[in-house]
CSV table of C-alpha atoms in Angstrom, one decimal:
chain,number,residue,atom,x,y,z
A,8,UNK,CA,-6.6,13.1,-47.9
A,9,UNK,CA,-8.5,11.3,-50.6
A,10,UNK,CA,-9.6,13.5,-53.5
A,11,UNK,CA,-13.3,12.7,-52.8
A,12,UNK,CA,-13.1,14.2,-49.3
A,13,UNK,CA,-11.3,17.3,-50.6
A,14,UNK,CA,-14.1,17.8,-53.2
A,15,UNK,CA,-16.9,17.3,-50.7
A,16,UNK,CA,-15.2,19.7,-48.2
A,17,UNK,CA,-15.1,22.4,-50.9
A,18,UNK,CA,-18.8,21.8,-51.8
A,19,UNK,CA,-19.8,21.8,-48.2
A,20,UNK,CA,-18.2,25.1,-47.3
A,21,UNK,CA,-17.6,27.1,-50.5
A,22,UNK,CA,-20.8,29.1,-50.3
A,23,UNK,CA,-20.5,29.8,-46.6
A,24,UNK,CA,-19.4,33.3,-45.5
A,25,UNK,CA,-17.4,31.6,-42.8
A,26,UNK,CA,-17.2,28.4,-40.8
A,27,UNK,CA,-15.6,27.6,-37.5
A,28,UNK,CA,-13.1,25.0,-36.3
A,29,UNK,CA,-15.8,22.8,-34.7
A,30,UNK,CA,-17.8,22.7,-37.9
A,31,UNK,CA,-14.7,21.7,-39.9
A,32,UNK,CA,-13.9,19.1,-37.2
A,33,UNK,CA,-17.4,17.6,-37.4
A,34,UNK,CA,-17.1,17.4,-41.2
A,35,UNK,CA,-13.9,15.3,-40.9
A,36,UNK,CA,-15.5,13.0,-38.2
A,37,UNK,CA,-18.0,11.9,-40.8
A,38,UNK,CA,-15.1,10.3,-42.7
A,39,UNK,CA,-12.7,9.6,-39.9
A,40,UNK,CA,-14.7,8.9,-36.7
A,41,UNK,CA,-11.5,8.3,-34.7
A,42,UNK,CA,-9.8,11.5,-35.8
A,43,UNK,CA,-7.8,12.9,-32.8
A,44,UNK,CA,-7.6,16.6,-32.0
A,45,UNK,CA,-3.8,16.8,-32.6
A,46,UNK,CA,-4.2,15.1,-36.0
A,47,UNK,CA,-7.0,17.5,-36.9
A,48,UNK,CA,-4.7,20.4,-36.0
A,49,UNK,CA,-2.3,19.2,-38.7
A,50,UNK,CA,-5.2,18.9,-41.1
A,51,UNK,CA,-5.9,22.6,-40.6
A,52,UNK,CA,-2.2,23.5,-41.0
A,53,UNK,CA,-2.0,21.6,-44.3
A,54,UNK,CA,-5.2,23.2,-45.6
A,55,UNK,CA,-3.8,26.7,-45.0
A,56,UNK,CA,-0.4,25.8,-46.4
A,57,UNK,CA,-2.1,24.6,-49.6
A,58,UNK,CA,-4.2,27.7,-49.8
A,59,UNK,CA,-7.5,25.7,-49.6
A,60,UNK,CA,-8.7,27.6,-46.5
A,61,UNK,CA,-7.7,30.9,-45.0
A,62,UNK,CA,-8.2,32.4,-41.5
A,63,UNK,CA,-10.5,35.4,-41.3
A,64,UNK,CA,-10.7,35.5,-37.5
A,65,UNK,CA,-9.9,33.5,-34.4
A,66,UNK,CA,-11.1,30.0,-35.2
A,67,UNK,CA,-13.0,31.2,-38.3
A,68,UNK,CA,-12.2,30.2,-41.9
A,69,UNK,CA,-13.3,30.5,-45.5
A,70,UNK,CA,-12.7,28.3,-48.5
A,71,UNK,CA,-10.0,29.9,-50.7
A,72,UNK,CA,-9.8,27.1,-53.2
A,73,UNK,CA,-8.8,28.0,-56.7
A,74,UNK,CA,-8.4,25.7,-59.7
A,75,UNK,CA,-5.0,24.7,-61.0
A,76,UNK,CA,-3.9,26.3,-64.3
A,77,UNK,CA,-4.3,24.1,-67.3
A,78,UNK,CA,-2.2,25.3,-70.3
A,79,UNK,CA,-3.5,24.8,-73.8
A,80,UNK,CA,-0.6,23.4,-75.9
A,81,UNK,CA,-0.2,24.6,-79.4
A,82,UNK,CA,0.7,22.4,-82.4
A,83,UNK,CA,4.2,23.9,-82.4
A,84,UNK,CA,4.8,23.0,-78.8
A,85,UNK,CA,3.8,19.4,-79.5
A,86,UNK,CA,6.1,19.3,-82.5
A,87,UNK,CA,9.0,20.5,-80.5
A,88,UNK,CA,8.3,18.1,-77.6
A,89,UNK,CA,8.0,15.1,-80.0
A,90,UNK,CA,11.4,15.9,-81.6
A,91,UNK,CA,13.0,16.5,-78.2
A,92,UNK,CA,11.6,13.2,-76.8
A,93,UNK,CA,12.6,11.4,-80.0
A,94,UNK,CA,16.2,12.4,-79.8
A,95,UNK,CA,16.8,12.9,-76.1
A,96,UNK,CA,14.9,10.3,-74.2
A,97,UNK,CA,15.9,11.2,-70.6
A,98,UNK,CA,16.6,14.8,-71.0
A,99,UNK,CA,15.2,17.4,-68.5
A,100,UNK,CA,13.5,20.3,-70.3
A,101,UNK,CA,10.5,22.7,-70.1
A,102,UNK,CA,8.5,24.4,-72.8
A,103,UNK,CA,6.1,27.2,-72.6
A,104,UNK,CA,4.9,30.1,-74.9
A,105,UNK,CA,4.0,33.7,-74.2
A,106,UNK,CA,0.7,33.1,-75.9
A,107,UNK,CA,-0.5,31.7,-72.5
A,108,UNK,CA,0.0,35.1,-71.0
A,109,UNK,CA,-2.8,36.7,-73.1
A,110,UNK,CA,-5.3,35.4,-70.5
A,111,UNK,CA,-3.7,37.6,-67.9
A,112,UNK,CA,-2.5,40.8,-69.7
A,113,UNK,CA,-4.3,44.0,-70.2
A,114,UNK,CA,-3.1,44.4,-73.8
A,115,UNK,CA,-2.7,41.6,-76.3
A,116,UNK,CA,0.8,41.5,-77.8
A,117,UNK,CA,1.9,40.3,-81.2
A,118,UNK,CA,5.3,39.3,-79.8
A,119,UNK,CA,4.7,35.6,-79.4
A,120,UNK,CA,7.7,33.5,-78.3
A,121,UNK,CA,8.1,29.8,-77.5
A,122,UNK,CA,10.7,29.1,-74.8
A,123,UNK,CA,12.5,25.8,-74.6
A,124,UNK,CA,14.8,25.3,-71.6
A,125,UNK,CA,17.0,22.4,-71.3
A,126,UNK,CA,19.9,21.1,-69.1
A,127,UNK,CA,23.0,23.0,-69.9
A,128,UNK,CA,24.9,19.9,-71.2
A,129,UNK,CA,22.3,19.5,-74.0
A,130,UNK,CA,21.7,23.1,-75.1
A,131,UNK,CA,23.8,23.1,-78.2
A,132,UNK,CA,22.8,19.6,-79.3
A,133,UNK,CA,19.1,20.3,-78.9
A,134,UNK,CA,19.4,23.6,-80.8
A,135,UNK,CA,21.1,22.1,-83.8
A,136,UNK,CA,18.8,19.1,-83.8
A,137,UNK,CA,15.6,21.1,-83.7
A,138,UNK,CA,16.9,23.6,-86.2
A,139,UNK,CA,17.7,20.8,-88.7
A,140,UNK,CA,14.3,19.1,-88.3
A,141,UNK,CA,11.7,21.8,-87.8
A,142,UNK,CA,10.7,24.8,-89.9
A,143,UNK,CA,10.8,27.5,-87.1
A,144,UNK,CA,13.3,30.2,-86.2
A,145,UNK,CA,15.5,29.0,-83.4
A,146,UNK,CA,17.6,31.3,-81.2
A,147,UNK,CA,20.3,30.0,-78.9
A,148,UNK,CA,20.7,32.2,-75.8
A,149,UNK,CA,19.8,35.4,-77.7
A,150,UNK,CA,21.5,38.6,-76.7
A,151,UNK,CA,19.7,42.0,-76.6
A,152,UNK,CA,20.4,42.8,-80.2
A,153,UNK,CA,18.9,39.5,-81.4
A,154,UNK,CA,15.9,40.0,-79.3
A,155,UNK,CA,15.3,43.5,-80.6
A,156,UNK,CA,16.0,43.0,-84.3
A,157,UNK,CA,15.4,39.3,-85.1
A,158,UNK,CA,13.0,37.7,-82.6
A,159,UNK,CA,10.5,40.5,-82.9
A,160,UNK,CA,10.4,40.0,-86.7
A,161,UNK,CA,10.0,36.2,-86.6
A,162,UNK,CA,6.7,34.5,-87.1
A,163,UNK,CA,7.6,31.5,-84.9
A,164,UNK,CA,10.6,32.4,-82.8
A,165,UNK,CA,11.8,29.7,-80.5
A,166,UNK,CA,14.3,30.6,-77.8
A,167,UNK,CA,16.5,27.9,-76.4
A,168,UNK,CA,18.0,28.5,-72.9
A,169,UNK,CA,19.5,26.7,-70.0
A,170,UNK,CA,17.1,25.1,-67.5
A,171,UNK,CA,17.7,26.2,-64.0
A,172,UNK,CA,18.1,23.3,-61.6
A,173,UNK,CA,15.0,22.2,-59.7
A,174,UNK,CA,12.8,24.6,-61.8
A,175,UNK,CA,9.1,24.0,-61.2
A,176,UNK,CA,7.8,22.0,-64.2
A,177,UNK,CA,5.0,19.6,-64.8
A,178,UNK,CA,4.4,16.9,-67.4
A,179,UNK,CA,1.3,16.9,-69.6
A,180,UNK,CA,0.2,13.6,-71.0
A,181,UNK,CA,-2.1,12.7,-73.8
A,182,UNK,CA,-2.5,9.5,-75.9
A,183,UNK,CA,0.6,10.1,-78.0
A,184,UNK,CA,2.8,12.7,-76.2
A,185,UNK,CA,4.4,13.6,-72.9
A,186,UNK,CA,5.3,17.3,-72.7
A,187,UNK,CA,7.3,18.9,-69.9
A,188,UNK,CA,6.0,22.4,-69.5
A,189,UNK,CA,6.8,25.4,-67.2
A,190,UNK,CA,4.4,26.0,-64.3
A,191,UNK,CA,2.8,29.4,-63.7
A,192,UNK,CA,5.1,29.7,-60.7
A,193,UNK,CA,8.1,29.4,-63.0
A,194,UNK,CA,6.7,31.7,-65.6
A,195,UNK,CA,6.0,34.4,-63.0
A,196,UNK,CA,9.6,34.3,-61.9
A,197,UNK,CA,11.1,34.2,-65.3
A,198,UNK,CA,9.3,37.3,-66.4
A,199,UNK,CA,11.3,39.1,-63.8
A,200,UNK,CA,14.6,37.3,-64.3
A,201,UNK,CA,14.7,37.7,-68.1
A,202,UNK,CA,13.7,41.4,-68.5
A,203,UNK,CA,15.3,41.7,-72.0
A,204,UNK,CA,13.5,38.7,-73.5
A,205,UNK,CA,10.2,39.7,-71.9
A,206,UNK,CA,10.5,43.4,-72.2
A,207,UNK,CA,7.0,43.9,-73.5
A,208,UNK,CA,5.6,42.4,-70.2
A,209,UNK,CA,7.5,44.8,-67.8
A,210,UNK,CA,6.0,47.7,-65.9
A,211,UNK,CA,2.2,48.0,-65.5
A,212,UNK,CA,1.6,44.9,-67.6
A,213,UNK,CA,3.5,42.8,-65.1
A,214,UNK,CA,1.1,44.0,-62.4
A,215,UNK,CA,-1.9,42.9,-64.4
A,216,UNK,CA,-0.3,39.5,-65.0
A,217,UNK,CA,0.4,38.9,-61.3
A,218,UNK,CA,-2.9,40.1,-60.2
A,219,UNK,CA,-4.9,38.0,-62.6
A,220,UNK,CA,-2.8,34.8,-62.0
A,221,UNK,CA,-3.0,35.1,-58.2
A,222,UNK,CA,-6.7,35.9,-58.3
A,223,UNK,CA,-7.7,33.1,-60.7
A,224,UNK,CA,-5.5,30.1,-60.0
A,225,UNK,CA,-3.9,28.2,-57.2
A,226,UNK,CA,-0.3,29.2,-56.8
A,227,UNK,CA,2.3,27.4,-54.7
A,228,UNK,CA,4.1,30.4,-53.3
A,229,UNK,CA,6.6,28.3,-51.4
A,230,UNK,CA,7.7,26.7,-54.7
A,231,UNK,CA,7.6,30.0,-56.5
A,232,UNK,CA,9.9,31.8,-54.0
A,233,UNK,CA,12.2,28.8,-53.8
A,234,UNK,CA,12.7,29.1,-57.5
A,235,UNK,CA,12.9,32.9,-57.3
A,236,UNK,CA,15.7,32.5,-54.8
A,237,UNK,CA,17.7,30.3,-57.2
A,238,UNK,CA,17.2,33.0,-59.9
A,239,UNK,CA,18.2,35.7,-57.4
A,240,UNK,CA,14.8,37.4,-57.7
A,241,UNK,CA,13.1,36.4,-54.4
A,242,UNK,CA,13.3,39.8,-52.6
A,243,UNK,CA,12.6,41.7,-55.8
A,244,UNK,CA,9.4,39.8,-56.4
A,245,UNK,CA,8.2,40.0,-52.8
A,246,UNK,CA,8.8,43.8,-52.9
A,247,UNK,CA,6.9,44.0,-56.2
A,248,UNK,CA,3.9,42.3,-54.7
A,249,UNK,CA,4.1,44.4,-51.6
A,250,UNK,CA,4.2,47.6,-53.6
A,251,UNK,CA,1.6,46.8,-56.3
A,252,UNK,CA,-0.8,44.1,-55.1
A,253,UNK,CA,-0.9,44.4,-51.3
A,254,UNK,CA,-4.4,43.0,-51.1
A,255,UNK,CA,-2.9,39.5,-51.8
A,256,UNK,CA,-0.3,39.7,-49.0
A,257,UNK,CA,-2.3,37.9,-46.3
A,258,UNK,CA,-2.6,34.9,-48.6
A,259,UNK,CA,1.1,34.7,-49.4
A,260,UNK,CA,3.7,33.0,-47.1
A,261,UNK,CA,6.6,35.3,-46.7
A,262,UNK,CA,8.8,33.2,-44.4
């Protein structure tokens, strides 16, 4: 559906405690007078799948729209992206930094890390190129000892790792740069999959992160669980949500 209709639908129903199927159908008829009942059924299915509406009773719905997360990119991320784009034009990569998680954590941490993930064929090349051209501390696939003794002591640690195929990423564009960054769905899974690297976000802090992300932003759980499956963390994450934040279960597709 056109964006203008989506925005008007949200405005029309967002302050309502509930609305029924007929009211939603009448709304669409204003824009599509010839809309058939079968087609409208698919509209409802699509709205629920995208987490724009949710069912609260038989034929009753509420708006569950949440904004998409917009990351604030630091100067260091822009520097890394420029150098990466400059040297490897068609490379697939994703950048993010743990600074973004401060919005969701209970405790602020001083352990700030920039993560750069790249196709496995380019890991070594990118590591040496960035290390030669930028004044930051780069770590290539760090082991537990490096994480504990070196990364934690660095002012600007940058970890370079392999990018998992079909990882959920997005491209941010401004006038000068195009930066491929990790989505929240990817970050949520990676916190589980890389326990050593993100040890300071484990335990109760992870619960706060998940609760706040799911509560504040629109999350594509289908995409998230698909990525989690490739990282062999799907069942663990589902169990974690079931154990710690069951209030969100009705909004999360588990099929």
